[in-house]
Amino acid sequence: MKKLTPQQTKVLNCIRDSINKTGFPPTRAEICSELGFSSPNSAETHLRALEKKKYIEIRAGSSRGINILENSQSLRQNENKVPVIGLVAAGSPTLASENIERKLTIDQGMFKKNVDYFLKVKGMSMLDAGILEDDLIAVHKTDKVKNGDLAVMRVNDEVTLKYFYKKNNLLELRPANNDFKSIFVDLEKDDVVLEGLGIGLIRKN
Amino acid sequence: MKKLTPQQTKVLNCIRDSINKTGFPPTRAEICSELGFSSPNSAETHLRALEKKKYIEIRAGSSRGINILENSQSLRQNENKVPVIGLVAAGSPTLASENIERKLTIDQGMFKKNVDYFLKVKGMSMLDAGILEDDLIAVHKTDKVKNGDLAVMRVNDEVTLKYFYKKNNLLELRPANNDFKSIFVDLEKDDVVLEGLGIGLIRKN
DNA sequence: TAATATACTGTATAAATATATAGTATATTG
DNA sequence: CAATATACTATATATTTATACAGTATATTA
């Protein structure tokens, strides 16, 4: 399965959204108005790219003739049991079974990226970002992070959720609450690992 | 739910078959060739009958603009597909199709109670409760509410999310943001309906 | 018994739609 | 460094498609 570009992913999601909302796939024009293109050919070429990469089928001559190919991989990913991580014991990998509180069944199409686990929030350091204690942060494992991202970091064997800001060799892990102070990490000295990015949140009242 | 005639059932199954096989609904002409009709109007009138009996929706002017309404009797396991409500048009029921932005597949065991729909949050009036704009509030339809509950109320045909406080005939709808003021409702004068309770939240970053 | 619903054929057409062609520009790859 | 992929705008058009209109016939309902 070839990887999609960000724009191609947008188009594929646009098709999914249309089917979910209306019951049928979009026209080229509808894709354009949804994504802000001004030429039908923009949609057309993206569709042909998705077809080439086997994400969709296009039936020639048919209006809305788009079929999303749900192959075995995506079907298996579609409904998924995702672990909920409570407190992480020192020295153990985040996803070690002793850290798994329980599992949540979710549709992997719910968030923009794949959810690898949910992290249960401790404390109120991210209050101003609308993140409260016991909220579940949907975490996508990745090593790609940019400044301002909501990051799950492991600093000296402790897992923390903060905003990520890097400048040269100095890493700032910034909270979203005036009562808390940033954690500064010297990337040359300290032991720090990016666990993943916070791509969503689930709260149970 | 009105009963279908044998021919109408055939047409509905023909639509289902098309969606299952191709991924999109059929055209009038395709229904005709599938069922042996020789006039597109045969399909058209059957579709209008199905629409009238609320088995399908037809979007005017759209090719293949047929949407099968999966209700209680549905064959599929759509009980997991929960509608997402964006802006609610004045005068329309909250769950009217024009208000449904799309649908989310969730496990109904995710929250403590059954989720009837998700309400997309407008504005920042619940900021201090960790509820931000565009968050999806999981709403459980009920008429049981107590003071302090997070309630989805309809006041004078406008839907709002606030904390519920009632004292005699005076209802206070309290925001969670100092920049906003409570809405006070005289239960004898004003038109107010409890739509449901906020039992959870989903956020996509 | 008249009105309405069902179940079709047949024809016509405005509008919706897919799709080709002609460009421009940038990024990535062999 | 040339070839290819990506990401668009802009215009044109043949085909697809929804939908209206004109009929015929039978069954069901008020």
mmCIF file of N, CA and C (backbone and C1' of nucleotides) in Angstrom, chain B residues 7-8 11 15 26-33 35 37-52 56-66, chain C residues 6-12, chain D residues 17-23:
data_model
loop_
_atom_site.group_PDB
_atom_site.id
_atom_site.type_symbol
_atom_site.label_atom_id
_atom_site.label_comp_id
_atom_site.label_asym_id
_atom_site.label_seq_id
_atom_site.Cartn_x
_atom_site.Cartn_y
_atom_site.Cartn_z
ATOM 1 N N GLN B 7 -42.979 -4.602 -5.318
ATOM 2 C CA GLN B 7 -42.147 -3.910 -6.298
ATOM 3 C C GLN B 7 -41.253 -2.867 -5.631
ATOM 4 N N GLN B 8 -41.804 -2.159 -4.671
ATOM 5 C CA GLN B 8 -41.012 -1.148 -3.962
ATOM 6 C C GLN B 8 -39.872 -1.805 -3.192
ATOM 7 N N VAL B 11 -37.140 -2.528 -5.587
ATOM 8 C CA VAL B 11 -36.368 -1.327 -5.916
ATOM 9 C C VAL B 11 -35.415 -0.975 -4.776
ATOM 10 N N ILE B 15 -31.299 -0.814 -4.850
ATOM 11 C CA ILE B 15 -30.432 0.284 -4.387
ATOM 12 C C ILE B 15 -29.367 -0.270 -3.433
ATOM 13 N N PRO B 26 -27.674 3.610 -7.500
ATOM 14 C CA PRO B 26 -27.894 3.500 -8.952
ATOM 15 C C PRO B 26 -28.576 4.742 -9.520
ATOM 16 N N THR B 27 -28.511 4.887 -10.824
ATOM 17 C CA THR B 27 -29.307 5.907 -11.518
ATOM 18 C C THR B 27 -30.678 5.312 -11.822
ATOM 19 N N ARG B 28 -31.603 6.161 -12.257
ATOM 20 C CA ARG B 28 -32.922 5.663 -12.657
ATOM 21 C C ARG B 28 -32.768 4.611 -13.750
ATOM 22 N N ALA B 29 -31.920 4.922 -14.726
ATOM 23 C CA ALA B 29 -31.733 4.002 -15.850
ATOM 24 C C ALA B 29 -31.190 2.656 -15.379
ATOM 25 N N GLU B 30 -30.278 2.682 -14.421
ATOM 26 C CA GLU B 30 -29.706 1.431 -13.921
ATOM 27 C C GLU B 30 -30.748 0.586 -13.194
ATOM 28 N N ILE B 31 -31.604 1.249 -12.421
ATOM 29 C CA ILE B 31 -32.682 0.514 -11.755
ATOM 30 C C ILE B 31 -33.555 -0.166 -12.808
ATOM 31 N N CYS B 32 -33.875 0.575 -13.869
ATOM 32 C CA CYS B 32 -34.716 0.031 -14.938
ATOM 33 C C CYS B 32 -34.086 -1.206 -15.567
ATOM 34 N N SER B 33 -32.807 -1.120 -15.907
ATOM 35 C CA SER B 33 -32.203 -2.260 -16.593
ATOM 36 C C SER B 33 -32.056 -3.439 -15.633
ATOM 37 N N LEU B 35 -34.157 -4.167 -13.163
ATOM 38 C CA LEU B 35 -35.466 -4.755 -12.858
ATOM 39 C C LEU B 35 -36.330 -4.972 -14.103
ATOM 40 N N PHE B 37 -37.447 -2.697 -16.356
ATOM 41 C CA PHE B 37 -38.345 -1.646 -16.805
ATOM 42 C C PHE B 37 -37.795 -1.023 -18.085
ATOM 43 N N SER B 38 -38.688 -0.428 -18.848
ATOM 44 C CA SER B 38 -38.185 0.189 -20.076
ATOM 45 C C SER B 38 -38.336 1.707 -20.058
ATOM 46 N N SER B 39 -38.856 2.233 -18.950
ATOM 47 C CA SER B 39 -38.969 3.701 -18.884
ATOM 48 C C SER B 39 -38.358 4.215 -17.585
ATOM 49 N N PRO B 40 -37.552 5.279 -17.678
ATOM 50 C CA PRO B 40 -36.936 5.814 -16.458
ATOM 51 C C PRO B 40 -37.979 6.281 -15.447
ATOM 52 N N ASN B 41 -39.167 6.578 -15.956
ATOM 53 C CA ASN B 41 -40.199 7.052 -15.053
ATOM 54 C C ASN B 41 -40.691 5.946 -14.116
ATOM 55 N N SER B 42 -40.541 4.701 -14.524
ATOM 56 C CA SER B 42 -40.900 3.590 -13.637
ATOM 57 C C SER B 42 -40.060 3.641 -12.371
ATOM 58 N N ALA B 43 -38.759 3.818 -12.578
ATOM 59 C CA ALA B 43 -37.880 3.927 -11.424
ATOM 60 C C ALA B 43 -38.216 5.177 -10.617
ATOM 61 N N GLU B 44 -38.398 6.272 -11.325
ATOM 62 C CA GLU B 44 -38.668 7.551 -10.663
ATOM 63 C C GLU B 44 -39.863 7.455 -9.712
ATOM 64 N N THR B 45 -40.957 6.904 -10.179
ATOM 65 C CA THR B 45 -42.164 6.868 -9.345
ATOM 66 C C THR B 45 -41.967 5.932 -8.143
ATOM 67 N N HIS B 46 -41.250 4.836 -8.355
ATOM 68 C CA HIS B 46 -40.966 3.967 -7.214
ATOM 69 C C HIS B 46 -40.093 4.675 -6.182
ATOM 70 N N LEU B 47 -39.125 5.422 -6.680
ATOM 71 C CA LEU B 47 -38.257 6.153 -5.758
ATOM 72 C C LEU B 47 -39.069 7.165 -4.956
ATOM 73 N N ARG B 48 -39.979 7.848 -5.632
ATOM 74 C CA ARG B 48 -40.788 8.850 -4.928
ATOM 75 C C ARG B 48 -41.687 8.189 -3.885
ATOM 76 N N ALA B 49 -42.143 6.983 -4.193
ATOM 77 C CA ALA B 49 -42.956 6.249 -3.214
ATOM 78 C C ALA B 49 -42.115 5.864 -2.004
ATOM 79 N N LEU B 50 -40.880 5.401 -2.258
ATOM 80 C CA LEU B 50 -39.982 5.036 -1.160
ATOM 81 C C LEU B 50 -39.641 6.261 -0.311
ATOM 82 N N GLU B 51 -39.516 7.397 -0.996
ATOM 83 C CA GLU B 51 -39.206 8.644 -0.286
ATOM 84 C C GLU B 51 -40.373 9.033 0.622
ATOM 85 N N LYS B 52 -41.556 8.923 0.071
ATOM 86 C CA LYS B 52 -42.762 9.288 0.806
ATOM 87 C C LYS B 52 -42.916 8.422 2.065
ATOM 88 N N ILE B 56 -36.120 6.127 1.972
ATOM 89 C CA ILE B 56 -34.945 6.763 1.368
ATOM 90 C C ILE B 56 -35.131 8.278 1.390
ATOM 91 N N GLU B 57 -33.999 8.960 1.150
ATOM 92 C CA GLU B 57 -34.043 10.388 0.881
ATOM 93 C C GLU B 57 -33.524 10.602 -0.534
ATOM 94 N N ILE B 58 -34.084 11.570 -1.233
ATOM 95 C CA ILE B 58 -33.620 11.885 -2.586
ATOM 96 C C ILE B 58 -33.159 13.332 -2.598
ATOM 97 N N ARG B 59 -31.913 13.568 -3.016
ATOM 98 C CA ARG B 59 -31.414 14.939 -3.086
ATOM 99 C C ARG B 59 -31.675 15.497 -4.477
ATOM 100 N N ALA B 60 -32.464 16.546 -4.525
ATOM 101 C CA ALA B 60 -32.888 17.115 -5.810
ATOM 102 C C ALA B 60 -31.686 17.569 -6.627
ATOM 103 N N GLY B 61 -31.707 17.243 -7.903
ATOM 104 C CA GLY B 61 -30.679 17.737 -8.817
ATOM 105 C C GLY B 61 -29.360 17.002 -8.760
ATOM 106 N N SER B 62 -29.242 16.031 -7.878
ATOM 107 C CA SER B 62 -27.976 15.306 -7.757
ATOM 108 C C SER B 62 -28.070 13.936 -8.415
ATOM 109 N N SER B 63 -27.088 13.621 -9.216
ATOM 110 C CA SER B 63 -27.029 12.285 -9.789
ATOM 111 C C SER B 63 -26.809 11.270 -8.676
ATOM 112 N N ARG B 64 -27.465 10.136 -8.796
ATOM 113 C CA ARG B 64 -27.340 9.060 -7.791
ATOM 114 C C ARG B 64 -27.614 9.585 -6.379
ATOM 115 N N GLY B 65 -28.448 10.620 -6.273
ATOM 116 C CA GLY B 65 -28.631 11.287 -4.979
ATOM 117 C C GLY B 65 -29.600 10.573 -4.057
ATOM 118 N N ILE B 66 -29.378 9.271 -3.898
ATOM 119 C CA ILE B 66 -30.266 8.457 -3.069
ATOM 120 C C ILE B 66 -29.558 8.073 -1.784
ATOM 121 P P DT C 6 -48.460 3.759 -3.295
ATOM 122 O "O5'" DT C 6 -48.633 2.750 -4.511
ATOM 123 C "C5'" DT C 6 -49.365 1.563 -4.317
ATOM 124 C "C4'" DT C 6 -49.475 0.813 -5.626
ATOM 125 C "C3'" DT C 6 -48.123 0.514 -6.295
ATOM 126 O "O3'" DT C 6 -48.019 -0.895 -6.436
ATOM 127 C "C1'" DT C 6 -49.698 1.353 -7.861
ATOM 128 P P DA C 7 -46.601 -1.544 -6.836
ATOM 129 O "O5'" DA C 7 -46.581 -1.428 -8.422
ATOM 130 C "C5'" DA C 7 -47.504 -2.192 -9.183
ATOM 131 C "C4'" DA C 7 -47.319 -1.886 -10.644
ATOM 132 C "C3'" DA C 7 -45.866 -1.588 -11.070
ATOM 133 O "O3'" DA C 7 -45.480 -2.481 -12.095
ATOM 134 C "C1'" DA C 7 -47.368 -0.049 -12.014
ATOM 135 P P DC C 8 -43.951 -2.693 -12.419
ATOM 136 O "O5'" DC C 8 -43.640 -1.369 -13.270
ATOM 137 C "C5'" DC C 8 -43.232 -1.471 -14.578
ATOM 138 C "C4'" DC C 8 -44.357 -1.049 -15.545
ATOM 139 C "C3'" DC C 8 -43.828 -0.252 -16.723
ATOM 140 O "O3'" DC C 8 -43.185 -1.124 -17.637
ATOM 141 C "C1'" DC C 8 -45.938 0.584 -15.993
ATOM 142 P P DT C 9 -42.021 -0.556 -18.541
ATOM 143 O "O5'" DT C 9 -42.897 0.195 -19.650
ATOM 144 C "C5'" DT C 9 -43.828 -0.532 -20.437
ATOM 145 C "C4'" DT C 9 -44.304 0.345 -21.576
ATOM 146 C "C3'" DT C 9 -43.192 0.891 -22.465
ATOM 147 O "O3'" DT C 9 -43.578 0.826 -23.819
ATOM 148 C "C1'" DT C 9 -44.429 2.687 -21.549
ATOM 149 P P DG C 10 -42.440 0.994 -24.984
ATOM 150 O "O5'" DG C 10 -42.659 2.427 -25.630
ATOM 151 C "C5'" DG C 10 -43.704 3.260 -25.195
ATOM 152 C "C4'" DG C 10 -43.389 4.722 -25.512
ATOM 153 C "C3'" DG C 10 -41.978 5.034 -26.035
ATOM 154 O "O3'" DG C 10 -42.108 5.797 -27.235
ATOM 155 C "C1'" DG C 10 -42.516 6.446 -24.195
ATOM 156 P P DT C 11 -40.831 6.394 -28.022
ATOM 157 O "O5'" DT C 11 -40.783 7.902 -27.489
ATOM 158 C "C5'" DT C 11 -41.956 8.701 -27.567
ATOM 159 C "C4'" DT C 11 -41.642 10.112 -27.096
ATOM 160 C "C3'" DT C 11 -40.329 10.683 -27.619
ATOM 161 O "O3'" DT C 11 -40.584 11.980 -28.139
ATOM 162 C "C1'" DT C 11 -40.454 10.939 -25.271
ATOM 163 P P DA C 12 -39.453 12.836 -28.904
ATOM 164 O "O5'" DA C 12 -39.102 13.915 -27.793
ATOM 165 C "C5'" DA C 12 -40.170 14.548 -27.091
ATOM 166 C "C4'" DA C 12 -39.587 15.472 -26.030
ATOM 167 C "C3'" DA C 12 -38.289 16.160 -26.438
ATOM 168 O "O3'" DA C 12 -38.459 17.563 -26.239
ATOM 169 C "C1'" DA C 12 -38.060 15.105 -24.320
ATOM 170 P P DT D 17 -24.709 8.014 -15.269
ATOM 171 O "O5'" DT D 17 -25.966 8.906 -14.921
ATOM 172 C "C5'" DT D 17 -25.758 10.196 -14.320
ATOM 173 C "C4'" DT D 17 -27.048 10.970 -14.232
ATOM 174 C "C3'" DT D 17 -28.295 10.173 -13.879
ATOM 175 O "O3'" DT D 17 -28.583 10.426 -12.521
ATOM 176 C "C1'" DT D 17 -28.725 11.903 -15.467
ATOM 177 P P DA D 18 -29.906 9.988 -11.808
ATOM 178 O "O5'" DA D 18 -30.747 11.346 -11.873
ATOM 179 C "C5'" DA D 18 -30.208 12.511 -11.283
ATOM 180 C "C4'" DA D 18 -31.149 13.704 -11.441
ATOM 181 C "C3'" DA D 18 -32.510 13.566 -10.756
ATOM 182 O "O3'" DA D 18 -32.868 14.869 -10.285
ATOM 183 C "C1'" DA D 18 -32.815 13.774 -13.108
ATOM 184 P P DT D 19 -34.212 15.052 -9.416
ATOM 185 O "O5'" DT D 19 -35.309 15.342 -10.520
ATOM 186 C "C5'" DT D 19 -35.115 16.451 -11.398
ATOM 187 C "C4'" DT D 19 -36.196 16.457 -12.446
ATOM 188 C "C3'" DT D 19 -37.584 16.007 -11.955
ATOM 189 O "O3'" DT D 19 -38.512 17.005 -12.308
ATOM 190 C "C1'" DT D 19 -37.075 15.029 -13.990
ATOM 191 P P DA D 20 -39.930 17.114 -11.569
ATOM 192 O "O5'" DA D 20 -40.793 17.946 -12.612
ATOM 193 C "C5'" DA D 20 -40.151 18.815 -13.538
ATOM 194 C "C4'" DA D 20 -40.752 18.617 -14.924
ATOM 195 C "C3'" DA D 20 -42.262 18.384 -14.922
ATOM 196 O "O3'" DA D 20 -42.902 19.374 -15.714
ATOM 197 C "C1'" DA D 20 -41.154 16.779 -16.289
ATOM 198 P P DC D 21 -44.487 19.452 -15.734
ATOM 199 O "O5'" DC D 21 -44.881 18.591 -17.029
ATOM 200 C "C5'" DC D 21 -44.269 18.892 -18.282
ATOM 201 C "C4'" DC D 21 -44.796 17.926 -19.319
ATOM 202 C "C3'" DC D 21 -46.285 17.601 -19.173
ATOM 203 O "O3'" DC D 21 -46.934 17.764 -20.423
ATOM 204 C "C1'" DC D 21 -45.008 15.620 -19.326
ATOM 205 P P DA D 22 -48.534 17.657 -20.495
ATOM 206 O "O5'" DA D 22 -48.686 16.240 -21.207
ATOM 207 C "C5'" DA D 22 -48.013 15.979 -22.445
ATOM 208 C "C4'" DA D 22 -48.344 14.584 -22.916
ATOM 209 C "C3'" DA D 22 -49.788 14.159 -22.619
ATOM 210 O "O3'" DA D 22 -50.336 13.501 -23.752
ATOM 211 C "C1'" DA D 22 -48.290 12.575 -21.763
ATOM 212 P P DG D 23 -51.925 13.440 -23.893
ATOM 213 O "O5'" DG D 23 -52.160 11.872 -23.986
ATOM 214 C "C5'" DG D 23 -52.130 11.105 -22.790
ATOM 215 C "C4'" DG D 23 -51.615 9.716 -23.085
ATOM 216 C "C3'" DG D 23 -52.592 8.644 -22.648
ATOM 217 O "O3'" DG D 23 -53.074 7.919 -23.770
ATOM 218 C "C1'" DG D 23 -50.397 8.269 -21.747
#
